[in-house]
Short mmCIF file of C-alpha atoms in Angstrom, two decimals:
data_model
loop_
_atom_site.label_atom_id
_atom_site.label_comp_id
_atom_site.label_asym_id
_atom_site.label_seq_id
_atom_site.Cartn_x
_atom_site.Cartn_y
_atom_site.Cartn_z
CA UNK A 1 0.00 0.00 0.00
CA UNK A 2 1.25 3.56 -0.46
CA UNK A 3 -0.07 7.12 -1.34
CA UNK A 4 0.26 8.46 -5.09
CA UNK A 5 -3.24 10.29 -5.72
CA UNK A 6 -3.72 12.72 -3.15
CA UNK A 7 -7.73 12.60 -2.61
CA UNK A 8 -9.48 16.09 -1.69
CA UNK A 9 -12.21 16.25 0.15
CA UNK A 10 -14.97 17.15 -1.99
CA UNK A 11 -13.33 14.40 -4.44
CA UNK A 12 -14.09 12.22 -1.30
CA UNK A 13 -17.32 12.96 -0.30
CA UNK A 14 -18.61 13.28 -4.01
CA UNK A 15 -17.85 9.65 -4.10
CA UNK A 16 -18.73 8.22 -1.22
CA UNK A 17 -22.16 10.14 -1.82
CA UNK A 18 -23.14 6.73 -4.05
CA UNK A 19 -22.31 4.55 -0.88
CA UNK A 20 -24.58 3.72 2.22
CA UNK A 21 -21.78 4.16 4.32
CA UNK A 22 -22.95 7.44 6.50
CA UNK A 23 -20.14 10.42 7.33
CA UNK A 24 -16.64 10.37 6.95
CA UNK A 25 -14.91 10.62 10.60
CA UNK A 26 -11.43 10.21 9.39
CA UNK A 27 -9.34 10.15 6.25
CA UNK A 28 -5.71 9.13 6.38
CA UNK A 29 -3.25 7.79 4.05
CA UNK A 30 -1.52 4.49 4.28
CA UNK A 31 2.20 4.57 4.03
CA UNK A 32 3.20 0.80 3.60
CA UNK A 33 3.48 -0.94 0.06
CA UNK A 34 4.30 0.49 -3.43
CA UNK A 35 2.03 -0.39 -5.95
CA UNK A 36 -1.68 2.13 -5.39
CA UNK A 37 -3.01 4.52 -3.24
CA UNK A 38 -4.48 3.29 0.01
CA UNK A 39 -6.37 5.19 2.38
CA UNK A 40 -8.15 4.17 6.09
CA UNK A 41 -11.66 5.16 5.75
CA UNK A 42 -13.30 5.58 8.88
CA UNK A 43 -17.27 6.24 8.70
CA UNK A 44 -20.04 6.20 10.93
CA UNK A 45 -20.73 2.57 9.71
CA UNK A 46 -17.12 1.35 10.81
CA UNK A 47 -13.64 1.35 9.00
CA UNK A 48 -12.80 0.21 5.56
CA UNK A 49 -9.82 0.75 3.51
CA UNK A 50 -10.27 3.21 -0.32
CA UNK A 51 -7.82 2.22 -3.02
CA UNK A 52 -7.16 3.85 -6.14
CA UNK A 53 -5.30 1.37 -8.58
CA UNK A 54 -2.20 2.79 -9.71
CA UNK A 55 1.29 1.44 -11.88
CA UNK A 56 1.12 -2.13 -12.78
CA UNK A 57 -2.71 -2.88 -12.02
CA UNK A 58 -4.37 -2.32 -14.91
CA UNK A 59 -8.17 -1.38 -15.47
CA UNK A 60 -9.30 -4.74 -17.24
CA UNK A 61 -7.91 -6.73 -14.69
CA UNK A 62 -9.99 -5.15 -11.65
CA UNK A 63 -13.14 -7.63 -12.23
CA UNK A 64 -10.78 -10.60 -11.68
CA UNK A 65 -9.73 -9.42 -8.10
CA UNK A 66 -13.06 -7.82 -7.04
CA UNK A 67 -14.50 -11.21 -8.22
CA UNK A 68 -12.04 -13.08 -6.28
CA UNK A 69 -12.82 -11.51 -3.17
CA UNK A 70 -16.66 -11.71 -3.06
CA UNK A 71 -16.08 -15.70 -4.25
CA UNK A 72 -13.82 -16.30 -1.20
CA UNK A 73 -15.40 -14.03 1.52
CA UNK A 74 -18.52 -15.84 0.48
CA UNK A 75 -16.86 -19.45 1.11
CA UNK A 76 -16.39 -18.35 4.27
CA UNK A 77 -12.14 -17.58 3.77
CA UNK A 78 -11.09 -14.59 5.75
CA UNK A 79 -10.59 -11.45 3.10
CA UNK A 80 -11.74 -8.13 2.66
CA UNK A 81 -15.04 -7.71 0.93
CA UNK A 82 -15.88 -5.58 -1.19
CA UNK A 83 -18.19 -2.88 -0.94
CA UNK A 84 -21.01 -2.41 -3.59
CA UNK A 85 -22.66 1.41 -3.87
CA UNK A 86 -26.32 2.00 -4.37
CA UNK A 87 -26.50 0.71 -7.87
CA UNK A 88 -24.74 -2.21 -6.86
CA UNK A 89 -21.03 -1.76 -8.28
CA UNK A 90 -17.93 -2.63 -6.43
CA UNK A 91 -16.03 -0.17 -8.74
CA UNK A 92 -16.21 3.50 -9.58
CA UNK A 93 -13.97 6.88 -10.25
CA UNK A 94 -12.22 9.04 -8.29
CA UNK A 95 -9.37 11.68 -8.51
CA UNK A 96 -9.08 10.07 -12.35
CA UNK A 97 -8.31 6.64 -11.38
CA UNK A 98 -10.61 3.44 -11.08
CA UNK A 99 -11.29 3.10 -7.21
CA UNK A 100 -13.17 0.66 -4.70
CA UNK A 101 -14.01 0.33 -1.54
CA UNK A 102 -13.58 -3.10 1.20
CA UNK A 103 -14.33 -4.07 4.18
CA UNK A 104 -11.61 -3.67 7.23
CA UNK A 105 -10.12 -6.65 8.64
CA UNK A 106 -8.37 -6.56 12.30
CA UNK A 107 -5.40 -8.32 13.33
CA UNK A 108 -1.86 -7.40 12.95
CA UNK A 109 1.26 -8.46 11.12
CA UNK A 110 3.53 -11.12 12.32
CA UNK A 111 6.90 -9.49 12.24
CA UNK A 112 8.87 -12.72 14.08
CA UNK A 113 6.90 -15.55 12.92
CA UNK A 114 7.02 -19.09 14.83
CA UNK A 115 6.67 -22.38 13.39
CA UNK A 116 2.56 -22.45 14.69
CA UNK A 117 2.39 -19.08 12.42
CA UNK A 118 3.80 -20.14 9.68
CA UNK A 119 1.92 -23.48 9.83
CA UNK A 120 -1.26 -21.43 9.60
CA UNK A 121 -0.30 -19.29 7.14
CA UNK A 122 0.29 -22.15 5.03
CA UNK A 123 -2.70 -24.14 5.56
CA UNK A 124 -4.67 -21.06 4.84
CA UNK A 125 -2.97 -20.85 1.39
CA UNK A 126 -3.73 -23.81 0.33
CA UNK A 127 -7.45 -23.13 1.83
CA UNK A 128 -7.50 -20.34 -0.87
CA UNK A 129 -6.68 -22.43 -3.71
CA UNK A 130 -9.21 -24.59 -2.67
CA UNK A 131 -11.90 -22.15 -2.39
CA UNK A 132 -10.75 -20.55 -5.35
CA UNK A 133 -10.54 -24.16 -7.66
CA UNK A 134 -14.54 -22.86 -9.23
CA UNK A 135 -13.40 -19.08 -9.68
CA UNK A 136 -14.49 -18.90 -13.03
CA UNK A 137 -12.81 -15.76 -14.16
CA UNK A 138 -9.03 -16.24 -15.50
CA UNK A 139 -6.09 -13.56 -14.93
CA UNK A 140 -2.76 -14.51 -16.11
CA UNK A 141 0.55 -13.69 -14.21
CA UNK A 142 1.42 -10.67 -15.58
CA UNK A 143 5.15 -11.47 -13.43
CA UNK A 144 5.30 -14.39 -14.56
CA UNK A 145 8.84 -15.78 -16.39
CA UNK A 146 7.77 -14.18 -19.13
CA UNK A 147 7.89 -10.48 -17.82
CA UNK A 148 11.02 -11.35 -16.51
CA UNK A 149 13.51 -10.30 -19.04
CA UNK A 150 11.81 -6.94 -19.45
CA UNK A 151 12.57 -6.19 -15.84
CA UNK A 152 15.78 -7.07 -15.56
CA UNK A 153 16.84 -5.07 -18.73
CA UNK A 154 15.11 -2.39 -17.29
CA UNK A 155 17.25 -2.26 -14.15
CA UNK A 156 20.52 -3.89 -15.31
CA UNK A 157 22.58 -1.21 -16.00
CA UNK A 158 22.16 0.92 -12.53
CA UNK A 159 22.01 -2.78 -10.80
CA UNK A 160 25.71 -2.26 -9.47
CA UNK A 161 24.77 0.68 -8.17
CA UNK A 162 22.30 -0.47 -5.52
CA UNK A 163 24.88 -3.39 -4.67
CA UNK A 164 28.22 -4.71 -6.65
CA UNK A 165 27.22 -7.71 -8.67
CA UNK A 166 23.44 -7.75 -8.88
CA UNK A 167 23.37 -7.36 -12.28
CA UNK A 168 25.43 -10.75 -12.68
CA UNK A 169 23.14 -12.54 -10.28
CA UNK A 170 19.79 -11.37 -12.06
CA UNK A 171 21.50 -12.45 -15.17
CA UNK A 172 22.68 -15.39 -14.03
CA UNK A 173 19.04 -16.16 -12.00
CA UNK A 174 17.10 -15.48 -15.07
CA UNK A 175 19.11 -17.80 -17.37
CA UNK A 176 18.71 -20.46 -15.12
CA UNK A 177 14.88 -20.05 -14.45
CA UNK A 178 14.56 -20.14 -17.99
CA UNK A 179 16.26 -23.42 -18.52
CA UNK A 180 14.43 -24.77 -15.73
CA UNK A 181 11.28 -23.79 -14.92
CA UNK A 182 8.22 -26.47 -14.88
CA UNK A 183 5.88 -26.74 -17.36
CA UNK A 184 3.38 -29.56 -16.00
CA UNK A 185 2.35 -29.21 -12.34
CA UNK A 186 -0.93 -28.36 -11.09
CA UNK A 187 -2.08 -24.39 -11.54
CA UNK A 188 -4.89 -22.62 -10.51
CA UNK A 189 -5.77 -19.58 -8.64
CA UNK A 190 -3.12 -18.09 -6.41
CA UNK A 191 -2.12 -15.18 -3.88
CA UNK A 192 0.76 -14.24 -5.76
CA UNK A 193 2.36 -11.82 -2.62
CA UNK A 194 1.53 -13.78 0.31
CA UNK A 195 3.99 -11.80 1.80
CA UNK A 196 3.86 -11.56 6.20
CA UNK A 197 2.35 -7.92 5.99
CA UNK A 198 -0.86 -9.31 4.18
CA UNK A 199 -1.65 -11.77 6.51
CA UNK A 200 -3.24 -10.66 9.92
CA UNK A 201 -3.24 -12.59 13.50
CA UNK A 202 -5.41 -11.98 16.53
CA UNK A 203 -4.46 -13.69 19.56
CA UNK A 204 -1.84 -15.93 17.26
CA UNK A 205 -4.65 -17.05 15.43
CA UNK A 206 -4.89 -16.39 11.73
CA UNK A 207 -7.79 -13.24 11.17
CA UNK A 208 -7.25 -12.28 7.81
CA UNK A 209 -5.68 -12.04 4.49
CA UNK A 210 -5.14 -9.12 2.70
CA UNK A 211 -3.78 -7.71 -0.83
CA UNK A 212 -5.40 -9.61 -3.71
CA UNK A 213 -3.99 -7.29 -6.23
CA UNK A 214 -1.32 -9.70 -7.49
CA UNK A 215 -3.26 -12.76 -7.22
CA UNK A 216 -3.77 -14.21 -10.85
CA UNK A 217 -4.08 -17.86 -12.41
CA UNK A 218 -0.29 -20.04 -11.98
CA UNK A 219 1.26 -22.99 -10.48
CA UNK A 220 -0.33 -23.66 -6.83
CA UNK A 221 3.22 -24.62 -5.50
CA UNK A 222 4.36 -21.35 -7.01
CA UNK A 223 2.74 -19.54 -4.11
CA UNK A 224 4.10 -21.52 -1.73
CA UNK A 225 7.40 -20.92 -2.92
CA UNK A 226 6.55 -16.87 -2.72
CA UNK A 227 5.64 -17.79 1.20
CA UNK A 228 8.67 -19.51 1.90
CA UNK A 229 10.78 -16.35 0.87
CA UNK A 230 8.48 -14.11 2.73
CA UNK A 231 8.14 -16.44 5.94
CA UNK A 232 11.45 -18.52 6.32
CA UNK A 233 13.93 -15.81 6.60
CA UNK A 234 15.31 -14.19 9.66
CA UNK A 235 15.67 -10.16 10.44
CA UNK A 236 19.41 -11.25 9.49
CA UNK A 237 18.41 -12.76 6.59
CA UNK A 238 19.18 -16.64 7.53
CA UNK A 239 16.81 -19.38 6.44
CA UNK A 240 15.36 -20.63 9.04
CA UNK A 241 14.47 -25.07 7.79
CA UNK A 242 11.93 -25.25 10.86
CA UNK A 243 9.94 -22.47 9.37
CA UNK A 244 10.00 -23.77 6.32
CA UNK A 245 9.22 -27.35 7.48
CA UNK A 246 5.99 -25.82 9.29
CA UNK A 247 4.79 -23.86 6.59
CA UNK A 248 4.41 -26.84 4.00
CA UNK A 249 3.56 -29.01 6.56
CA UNK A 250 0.78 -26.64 7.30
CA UNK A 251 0.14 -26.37 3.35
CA UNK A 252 0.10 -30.42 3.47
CA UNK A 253 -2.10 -30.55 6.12
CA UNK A 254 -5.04 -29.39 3.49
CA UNK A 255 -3.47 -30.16 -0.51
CA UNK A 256 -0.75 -32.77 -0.09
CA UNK A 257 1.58 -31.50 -2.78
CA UNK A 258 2.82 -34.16 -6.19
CA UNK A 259 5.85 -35.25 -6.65
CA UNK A 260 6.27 -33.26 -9.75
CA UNK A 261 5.83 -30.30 -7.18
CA UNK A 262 8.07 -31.03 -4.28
CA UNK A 263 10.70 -31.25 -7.30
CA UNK A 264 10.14 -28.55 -8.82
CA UNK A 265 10.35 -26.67 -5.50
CA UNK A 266 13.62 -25.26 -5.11
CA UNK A 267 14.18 -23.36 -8.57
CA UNK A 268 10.63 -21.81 -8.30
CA UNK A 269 11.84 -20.98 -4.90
CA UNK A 270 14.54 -19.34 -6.59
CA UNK A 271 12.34 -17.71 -9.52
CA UNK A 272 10.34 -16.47 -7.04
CA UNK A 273 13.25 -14.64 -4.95
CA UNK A 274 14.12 -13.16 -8.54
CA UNK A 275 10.83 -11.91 -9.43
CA UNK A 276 10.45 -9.51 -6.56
CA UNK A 277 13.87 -8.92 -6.68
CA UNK A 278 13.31 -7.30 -10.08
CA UNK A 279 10.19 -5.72 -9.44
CA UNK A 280 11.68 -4.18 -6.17
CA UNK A 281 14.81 -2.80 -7.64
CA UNK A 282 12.76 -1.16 -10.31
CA UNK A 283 10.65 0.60 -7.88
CA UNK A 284 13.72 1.30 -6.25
CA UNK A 285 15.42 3.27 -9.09
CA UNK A 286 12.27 5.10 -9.99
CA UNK A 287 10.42 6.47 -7.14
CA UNK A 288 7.83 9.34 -8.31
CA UNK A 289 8.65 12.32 -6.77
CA UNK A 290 6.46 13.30 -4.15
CA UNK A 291 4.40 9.87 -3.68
CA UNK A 292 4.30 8.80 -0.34
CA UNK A 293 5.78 5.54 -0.65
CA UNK A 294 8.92 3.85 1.07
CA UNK A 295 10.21 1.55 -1.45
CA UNK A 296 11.30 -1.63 -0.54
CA UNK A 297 15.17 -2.61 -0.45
CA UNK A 298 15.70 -5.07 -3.52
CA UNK A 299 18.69 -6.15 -1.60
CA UNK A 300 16.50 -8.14 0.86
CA UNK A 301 15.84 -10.33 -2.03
CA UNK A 302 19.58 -10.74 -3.30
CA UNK A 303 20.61 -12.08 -0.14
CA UNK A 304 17.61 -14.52 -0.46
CA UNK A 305 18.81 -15.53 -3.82
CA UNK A 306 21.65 -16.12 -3.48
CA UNK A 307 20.84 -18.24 -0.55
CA UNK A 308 18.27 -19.79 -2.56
CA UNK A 309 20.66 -21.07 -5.36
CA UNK A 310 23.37 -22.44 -3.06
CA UNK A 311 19.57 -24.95 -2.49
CA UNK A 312 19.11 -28.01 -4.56
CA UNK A 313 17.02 -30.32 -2.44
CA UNK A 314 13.35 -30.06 -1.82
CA UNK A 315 13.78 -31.24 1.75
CA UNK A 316 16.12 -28.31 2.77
CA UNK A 317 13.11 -26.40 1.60
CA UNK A 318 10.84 -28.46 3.80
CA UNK A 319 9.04 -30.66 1.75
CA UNK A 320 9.38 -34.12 1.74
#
């Protein structure tokens, strides 16, 4: 989340004039993130959070996640709803850019995460792509392999500049993912940035998760792979294997993974450290000026790749 569109107040009000969602008691922008504008809504009918879509999320796409989110709320799975205005649409205008509206969830992130939170947070993901299996809408990964090259050409020549010999590694990453990356295990919907900031606990209990905006149609164990970057690593940056043990075992403990999927593991592992590595050192390089926004240090996930390569086994990953 972050703040690009600054939203005035009769821009505000003008808009949520269409919703049944009574006076506007506070109004404040949302630091955290980097790819739209977030604000905390608070009304007299309780909190919600206003995004305008910004950067990479493009227009067409915005049925898919609205969709996605009234399918799973409506299974029961813990995500933000969204909220429909008096003619009964989850998406409208504001300040130029397509906006909506969802439902607050409480809880908090898990900055030091133990083995019983990452358990959870894995059995919830593969609750989601579960509950998602008869989504009948299809987004493909827009950062998927494919985008890949595009990125890192984009960033490769400053790439030394942000740390001495990133631009070999995302060379070296991509050529490998390319060789290697599967072609026949089991896809479907998926989170795509189940990431420890978008999933909430109350009481170290799972309450919510959050962020929908990447989530698209590509390998199942792919997420997983996303989670064990975002989960299994340390403040210092060390893996930590009983993390990673819980978390699949938790994502086990609902969709026992194939064997074609515990192999293919460790190099989408890998692709997946690369991918946000790319995407973060772009946003890195080219922060708009004046956007609240603190990008995020791509060199969190060169330390994870290059971890992540010295890997070849599925169990040091923690699937067995």
């Amino acid at each position: 989340m972050a703040v690009y569109t600054e939203v005035t107040n009769a821009a505000l009000e003008a808009f949520l004039g269409a919703y049944d969602v009574g006076r506007v008691l506070s109004f404040k922008g949302i630091a955290g993130g980097v790819e739209n504008t977030n604000y905390l809504l608070g009304t007299e009918t309780g909190q919600y959070i206003l995004t305008l879509y910004e950067k990479r999320v493009a227009e067409e796409d915005l049925p898919f996640f609205v969709g996605l989110m009234d399918h799973l709320s409506a299974a029961g799975f813990p995500c933000p709803k969204p909220i429909r205005n008096r003619q009964g649409q989850a998406l409208a205008r504001l300040e130029d850019r397509a906006a909506a509206m969802v439902s607050f969830l409480d809880g908090v992130e898990v900055t030091r995460p133990q083995p019983a939170h990452c358990f959870a947070a894995g059995e919830t993901m593969a609750r989601l792509h579960a509950m998602a299996s008869n989504f009948t809408i299809f987004r493909a990964n827009g950062l998927s392999p494919k985008a890949w090259p595009a990125l890192k050409n984009s960033a490769i020549e400053q790439a030394d500049t942000v740390e001495d010999g990133m631009a070999a590694l995302m060379k070296d990453a991509l050529h490998e993912a390319q060789q290697h990356w599967p072609t026949a295990i089991p896809s479907g919907v998926i989170h795509a940035d189940f990431f420890k900031d978008n999933v909430f606990f109350l009481n170290n209990s799972l309450s919510g998760v959050i962020d929908f905006y990447f989530a698209c149609n590509d390998f199942l164990a792919y997420d997983l792979a996303v989670a064990l970057n975002a989960w299994c690593f340390d403040k210092t940056l060390t893996f930590q294997p009983e993390l990673a043990n819980a978390l699949v075992q938790g994502y086990q403990s609902i969709r026992p993974l194939e064997e074609a999927e515990i192999n293919a593991l460790p190099v989408l592992a890998r692709g997946a450290a690369l991918r946000f590595l790319l995407t973060r050192i772009n946003d890195w390089l080219n922060v708009p000026e004046g956007a609240l926004v603190i990008p995020h240090d791509p060199k969190q996930f060169s330390a994870r790749l290059r971890y992540l390569r010295t890997i070849q086994s599925p169990q040091d990953l923690g699937a067995a």
